[in-house]
Structure formats: structure tokens, C-alpha cells
mmCIF file of C-alpha atoms in Angstrom:
data_model
loop_
_atom_site.group_PDB
_atom_site.id
_atom_site.type_symbol
_atom_site.label_atom_id
_atom_site.label_comp_id
_atom_site.label_asym_id
_atom_site.label_seq_id
_atom_site.Cartn_x
_atom_site.Cartn_y
_atom_site.Cartn_z
ATOM 1 C CA MET A 857 103.952 128.758 156.411
ATOM 2 C CA SER A 858 101.600 126.240 154.688
ATOM 3 C CA ARG A 859 100.737 128.746 151.882
ATOM 4 C CA LYS A 860 104.477 129.381 151.327
ATOM 5 C CA SER A 861 105.319 125.721 151.096
ATOM 6 C CA SER A 862 102.682 125.022 148.734
ATOM 7 C CA ARG A 863 103.693 127.816 146.542
ATOM 8 C CA ASN A 864 107.258 126.365 146.595
ATOM 9 C CA TYR A 865 106.030 122.949 145.602
ATOM 10 C CA LEU A 866 103.824 124.613 142.762
ATOM 11 C CA SER A 867 106.814 126.552 141.717
ATOM 12 C CA TYR A 868 109.176 123.038 141.606
ATOM 13 C CA LEU A 869 106.418 121.567 139.643
ATOM 14 C CA VAL A 870 106.108 123.897 137.077
ATOM 15 C CA ALA A 871 110.003 124.065 136.940
ATOM 16 C CA LEU A 872 109.913 120.339 136.515
ATOM 17 C CA LEU A 873 107.183 120.682 133.582
ATOM 18 C CA LEU A 874 109.346 123.691 132.184
ATOM 19 C CA THR A 875 112.445 121.440 132.134
ATOM 20 C CA ILE A 876 110.618 118.566 130.615
ATOM 21 C CA PHE A 877 108.659 120.567 127.679
ATOM 22 C CA ILE A 878 112.140 122.169 126.904
ATOM 23 C CA SER A 879 113.770 118.573 126.750
ATOM 24 C CA ILE A 880 110.868 117.208 124.587
ATOM 25 C CA PHE A 881 111.146 120.165 122.164
ATOM 26 C CA ILE A 882 115.136 119.842 122.103
ATOM 27 C CA VAL A 883 114.908 116.278 121.273
ATOM 28 C CA LEU A 884 112.291 116.654 118.580
ATOM 29 C CA THR A 885 113.898 119.353 116.894
ATOM 30 C CA VAL A 886 117.306 117.665 116.837
ATOM 31 C CA THR A 887 115.428 114.563 115.421
ATOM 32 C CA ASN A 888 113.830 116.793 112.897
ATOM 33 C CA VAL A 889 116.930 118.315 111.434
ATOM 34 C CA THR A 890 118.979 115.016 111.618
ATOM 35 C CA ILE A 891 117.402 111.693 111.581
ATOM 36 C CA MET A 892 114.321 112.986 109.785
ATOM 37 C CA ASN A 893 116.104 114.945 107.026
ATOM 38 C CA SER A 894 116.869 113.511 103.566
ATOM 39 C CA SER A 895 120.247 115.378 103.226
ATOM 40 C CA TYR A 896 121.066 113.646 106.894
ATOM 41 C CA LEU A 897 120.170 110.194 105.471
ATOM 42 C CA THR A 898 122.578 110.832 102.190
ATOM 43 C CA SER A 899 125.156 111.950 104.054
ATOM 44 C CA LYS A 900 125.357 108.859 106.316
ATOM 45 C CA MET A 901 125.183 106.620 103.343
ATOM 46 C CA GLU A 902 128.103 108.376 101.988
ATOM 47 C CA SER A 903 130.058 108.047 105.104
ATOM 48 C CA ALA A 904 129.251 104.445 105.657
ATOM 49 C CA ASP A 905 130.315 103.942 101.916
ATOM 50 C CA PHE A 906 126.937 102.897 100.790
ATOM 51 C CA TYR A 907 127.340 103.829 97.349
ATOM 52 C CA ARG A 908 130.486 102.069 96.566
ATOM 53 C CA GLN A 909 129.563 98.923 98.126
ATOM 54 C CA SER A 910 126.447 98.670 96.593
ATOM 55 C CA VAL A 911 128.206 98.961 92.997
ATOM 56 C CA ILE A 912 130.758 96.453 94.100
ATOM 57 C CA ASN A 913 128.241 94.104 94.992
ATOM 58 C CA LEU A 914 126.219 94.801 91.750
ATOM 59 C CA ASN A 915 129.041 94.350 89.616
ATOM 60 C CA LYS A 916 130.018 90.777 91.240
ATOM 61 C CA GLN A 917 126.313 89.792 90.857
ATOM 62 C CA ILE A 918 126.567 90.701 87.023
ATOM 63 C CA GLN A 919 130.002 88.967 86.590
ATOM 64 C CA GLN A 920 128.489 85.672 88.225
ATOM 65 C CA GLU A 921 125.363 85.922 86.246
ATOM 66 C CA THR A 922 126.895 86.141 83.016
ATOM 67 C CA GLN A 923 129.672 83.602 83.508
ATOM 68 C CA SER A 924 127.902 80.729 81.945
ATOM 69 C CA THR A 925 126.045 82.444 79.207
ATOM 70 C CA GLY A 926 129.085 82.478 76.614
ATOM 71 C CA PHE A 927 129.547 86.182 76.644
ATOM 72 C CA PRO A 928 133.105 87.301 77.062
ATOM 73 C CA LEU A 929 133.745 87.765 80.786
ATOM 74 C CA GLU A 930 135.542 91.275 80.075
ATOM 75 C CA MET A 931 132.377 92.391 78.452
ATOM 76 C CA PHE A 932 130.368 92.515 81.978
ATOM 77 C CA GLU A 933 133.600 93.423 84.085
ATOM 78 C CA ASN A 934 132.971 96.529 86.101
ATOM 79 C CA TYR A 935 129.743 97.108 84.030
ATOM 80 C CA VAL A 936 128.252 99.551 86.082
ATOM 81 C CA ASP A 937 130.760 102.404 87.288
ATOM 82 C CA GLU A 938 130.960 103.993 90.616
ATOM 83 C CA GLU A 939 130.325 107.794 89.119
ATOM 84 C CA THR A 940 127.494 106.748 87.523
ATOM 85 C CA ALA A 941 125.910 104.551 90.222
ATOM 86 C CA ASP A 942 126.596 107.322 92.765
ATOM 87 C CA GLU A 943 124.660 109.856 90.711
ATOM 88 C CA ILE A 944 121.696 107.525 90.021
ATOM 89 C CA MET A 945 121.329 106.683 93.743
ATOM 90 C CA LYS A 946 121.506 110.229 94.831
ATOM 91 C CA ASN A 947 118.975 111.124 92.183
ATOM 92 C CA TYR A 948 116.843 108.346 93.232
ATOM 93 C CA ILE A 949 117.155 109.320 96.717
ATOM 94 C CA GLU A 950 116.189 112.951 96.085
ATOM 95 C CA ASN A 951 113.074 111.874 93.921
ATOM 96 C CA ALA A 952 111.960 109.558 96.672
ATOM 97 C CA PHE A 953 111.703 112.453 99.183
ATOM 98 C CA SER A 954 110.487 114.928 97.008
ATOM 99 C CA THR A 955 107.757 113.062 95.131
ATOM 100 C CA GLY A 956 107.484 109.934 97.064
ATOM 101 C CA ASN A 957 108.126 107.646 94.167
ATOM 102 C CA THR A 958 110.700 105.055 95.465
ATOM 103 C CA ASP A 959 111.161 103.233 91.728
ATOM 104 C CA ILE A 960 114.603 103.704 90.381
ATOM 105 C CA ASP A 961 114.787 104.515 86.656
ATOM 106 C CA THR A 962 116.473 101.592 84.871
ATOM 107 C CA THR A 963 116.058 102.991 81.208
ATOM 108 C CA THR A 964 119.835 104.105 80.740
ATOM 109 C CA PHE A 965 121.091 100.615 82.002
ATOM 110 C CA GLU A 966 118.657 98.810 79.998
ATOM 111 C CA THR A 967 119.613 100.616 76.935
ATOM 112 C CA LYS A 968 123.384 100.319 77.551
ATOM 113 C CA LEU A 969 122.667 96.396 78.066
ATOM 114 C CA THR A 970 120.846 95.970 75.049
ATOM 115 C CA GLU A 971 123.262 97.815 72.980
ATOM 116 C CA ASP A 972 126.223 96.103 74.276
ATOM 117 C CA ILE A 973 124.722 92.435 73.832
ATOM 118 C CA ASP A 974 123.378 93.389 70.146
ATOM 119 C CA GLU A 975 126.641 94.680 69.387
ATOM 120 C CA TYR A 976 128.599 91.953 70.717
ATOM 121 C CA LEU A 977 126.455 89.235 68.704
ATOM 122 C CA GLN A 978 126.813 91.674 65.562
ATOM 123 C CA SER A 979 130.630 91.624 65.888
ATOM 124 C CA ALA A 980 130.773 88.042 66.350
ATOM 125 C CA ASN A 981 128.495 87.358 63.527
ATOM 126 C CA ILE A 982 126.259 85.217 65.989
ATOM 127 C CA ILE A 983 122.878 84.604 64.811
ATOM 128 C CA ILE A 984 120.485 83.585 67.582
ATOM 129 C CA ASN A 985 117.434 81.277 67.410
ATOM 130 C CA SER A 986 114.248 81.938 69.264
ATOM 131 C CA GLU A 987 115.502 79.706 72.169
ATOM 132 C CA GLU A 988 118.514 81.924 72.809
ATOM 133 C CA GLU A 989 116.589 84.930 72.117
ATOM 134 C CA THR A 990 114.508 84.005 75.333
ATOM 135 C CA ALA A 991 117.514 83.175 77.217
ATOM 136 C CA ILE A 992 119.076 86.689 76.596
ATOM 137 C CA ALA A 993 115.702 88.232 77.402
ATOM 138 C CA THR A 994 115.939 86.400 80.620
ATOM 139 C CA LEU A 995 119.497 87.539 81.353
ATOM 140 C CA LYS A 996 118.490 90.875 80.689
ATOM 141 C CA ASN A 997 115.606 91.022 83.083
ATOM 142 C CA ASN A 998 117.587 89.363 85.814
ATOM 143 C CA LEU A 999 120.520 91.914 85.393
ATOM 144 C CA ILE A 1000 117.892 94.809 85.478
ATOM 145 C CA ASN A 1001 116.365 93.216 88.605
ATOM 146 C CA TYR A 1002 120.065 93.110 90.191
ATOM 147 C CA TYR A 1003 120.474 96.804 89.257
ATOM 148 C CA GLN A 1004 117.256 97.722 90.833
ATOM 149 C CA THR A 1005 117.826 95.392 94.119
ATOM 150 C CA TYR A 1006 121.385 96.969 94.812
ATOM 151 C CA LEU A 1007 120.782 100.210 93.754
ATOM 152 C CA THR A 1008 117.823 101.045 95.795
ATOM 153 C CA ILE A 1009 117.289 101.376 99.399
ATOM 154 C CA PRO A 1010 115.129 98.519 101.214
ATOM 155 C CA TYR A 1011 112.040 99.867 102.799
ATOM 156 C CA LEU A 1012 112.450 103.488 101.522
ATOM 157 C CA ASP A 1013 109.033 103.901 101.010
ATOM 158 C CA LEU A 1014 108.240 103.312 104.555
ATOM 159 C CA ILE A 1015 111.061 105.753 105.761
ATOM 160 C CA ILE A 1016 109.593 108.438 103.635
ATOM 161 C CA ASN A 1017 106.207 107.694 105.054
ATOM 162 C CA LEU A 1018 107.673 107.720 108.514
ATOM 163 C CA ILE A 1019 109.467 111.105 107.794
ATOM 164 C CA ASN A 1020 106.319 112.689 106.289
ATOM 165 C CA THR A 1021 104.176 111.681 109.297
ATOM 166 C CA TYR A 1022 106.694 112.763 111.652
ATOM 167 C CA ASN A 1023 107.140 116.350 110.017
ATOM 168 C CA THR A 1024 103.203 116.821 109.956
ATOM 169 C CA TYR A 1025 103.169 116.143 113.481
ATOM 170 C CA TYR A 1026 106.462 117.921 114.242
ATOM 171 C CA TYR A 1027 105.349 121.549 113.936
ATOM 172 C CA PHE A 1028 101.947 120.933 115.583
ATOM 173 C CA ILE A 1029 103.657 119.618 118.546
ATOM 174 C CA ALA A 1030 106.411 122.270 118.528
ATOM 175 C CA ILE A 1031 103.987 124.867 118.702
ATOM 176 C CA ILE A 1032 102.154 123.372 121.478
ATOM 177 C CA LEU A 1033 105.462 122.832 123.530
ATOM 178 C CA ILE A 1034 106.591 126.429 122.639
ATOM 179 C CA LEU A 1035 103.256 127.900 124.095
ATOM 180 C CA LEU A 1036 103.457 125.593 127.271
ATOM 181 C CA ILE A 1037 107.149 126.827 127.906
ATOM 182 C CA LEU A 1038 106.034 130.293 127.709
ATOM 183 C CA ILE A 1039 103.208 129.835 129.960
ATOM 184 C CA ALA A 1040 105.286 127.779 132.295
ATOM 185 C CA SER A 1041 107.916 130.469 132.210
ATOM 186 C CA PHE A 1042 105.177 133.069 132.646
ATOM 187 C CA ILE A 1043 103.888 131.473 135.859
ATOM 188 C CA LEU A 1044 107.436 130.885 137.466
ATOM 189 C CA TYR A 1045 108.173 134.725 136.805
#
């Protein structure tokens, strides 16, 4: 009787371990497919309206920054359109996940900004001195910094490092769990 009882306890213990291993494997796999996946992050940002809100906030900040500069208000009204920003942020996220580079490309924005300011100054026949040139350069730098701030994700480099570390260990742990599940199943039957 004692032998059968200890065998029963061993069976219960192995069944419990099997359940724990399967549960851990399921949690790790679901986490790998969802939270630790760049496409999941992108889809959640779209559903939370992150891109649109970022552009709205960026345009408000640009308007506030340029109000006292003497440039016409309509020149900077809705300066960054949603479609362009949406594309820029998606490319930024894809590039960050594929290469690890979390810097956003500001070249297009800088070029547009410079061209628009130069065009306005020429069309209004405004000649600027060195002090005004410095003020315009400061304005451009501020607007570029706002562009970078509003169209990037804070701590994305840490998120990418976490995901890469997780993915490195996931496959190793998954293989071990599968082997433990197979061994526990074999022992039970």
C-alpha cells in the first residue's frame, strides 16, 4: 500500500510540474507573439491614436513657438501633416526594431523649414542681419527638437534592448520547457 501511495504522490507531483511547465511555456509564447513584437507595438499605438495626437501636439507647439517671431501665423499652421508624420513614425519604429537605431530622420523637416523661411523672407523682401539670422537659426533648432521629441517614442532604445534580450532567452527557455514537458509526459505514461 505504501508503494502505491508514493507512486500516486509521484504521479501528482509530475502532473503538477507538467502543468507548471505548460503554463510557463504558454505565457512565454503569448508574450513573445504580442508584447515583445514590433508589429504589436505599432498596432497598439495606432489603436491608441498615438500618431495623430503626436502630430496635433507637435503642430500646437510649432504654433506657440512661432507666434512671436514675426512670421505669418498661417505659415506654420498644421505645418506637419498627419499622413507624412504617420509614415515617418512607422518608418522610425521599423528602423529602430530592425537596426536598433532610435534616431529619427529630420532631414526632410529641416529642408522644408529652411525652404519655407527663405521663401517667405524673399517674397516679403526682408533682409536679415546677423542677429536675426541667429534668432532664425535658434528657431529652426527649437522646431527640429520639437519634431524629434513629439515624433519619437521615449525609452524606445530600452524597449528594443529588452525585447532583444527576451528573444535571445525565449528560444533557449522554450526548448528547455518543451524537453521538460516531454520528460514529464513520458514519466506519467
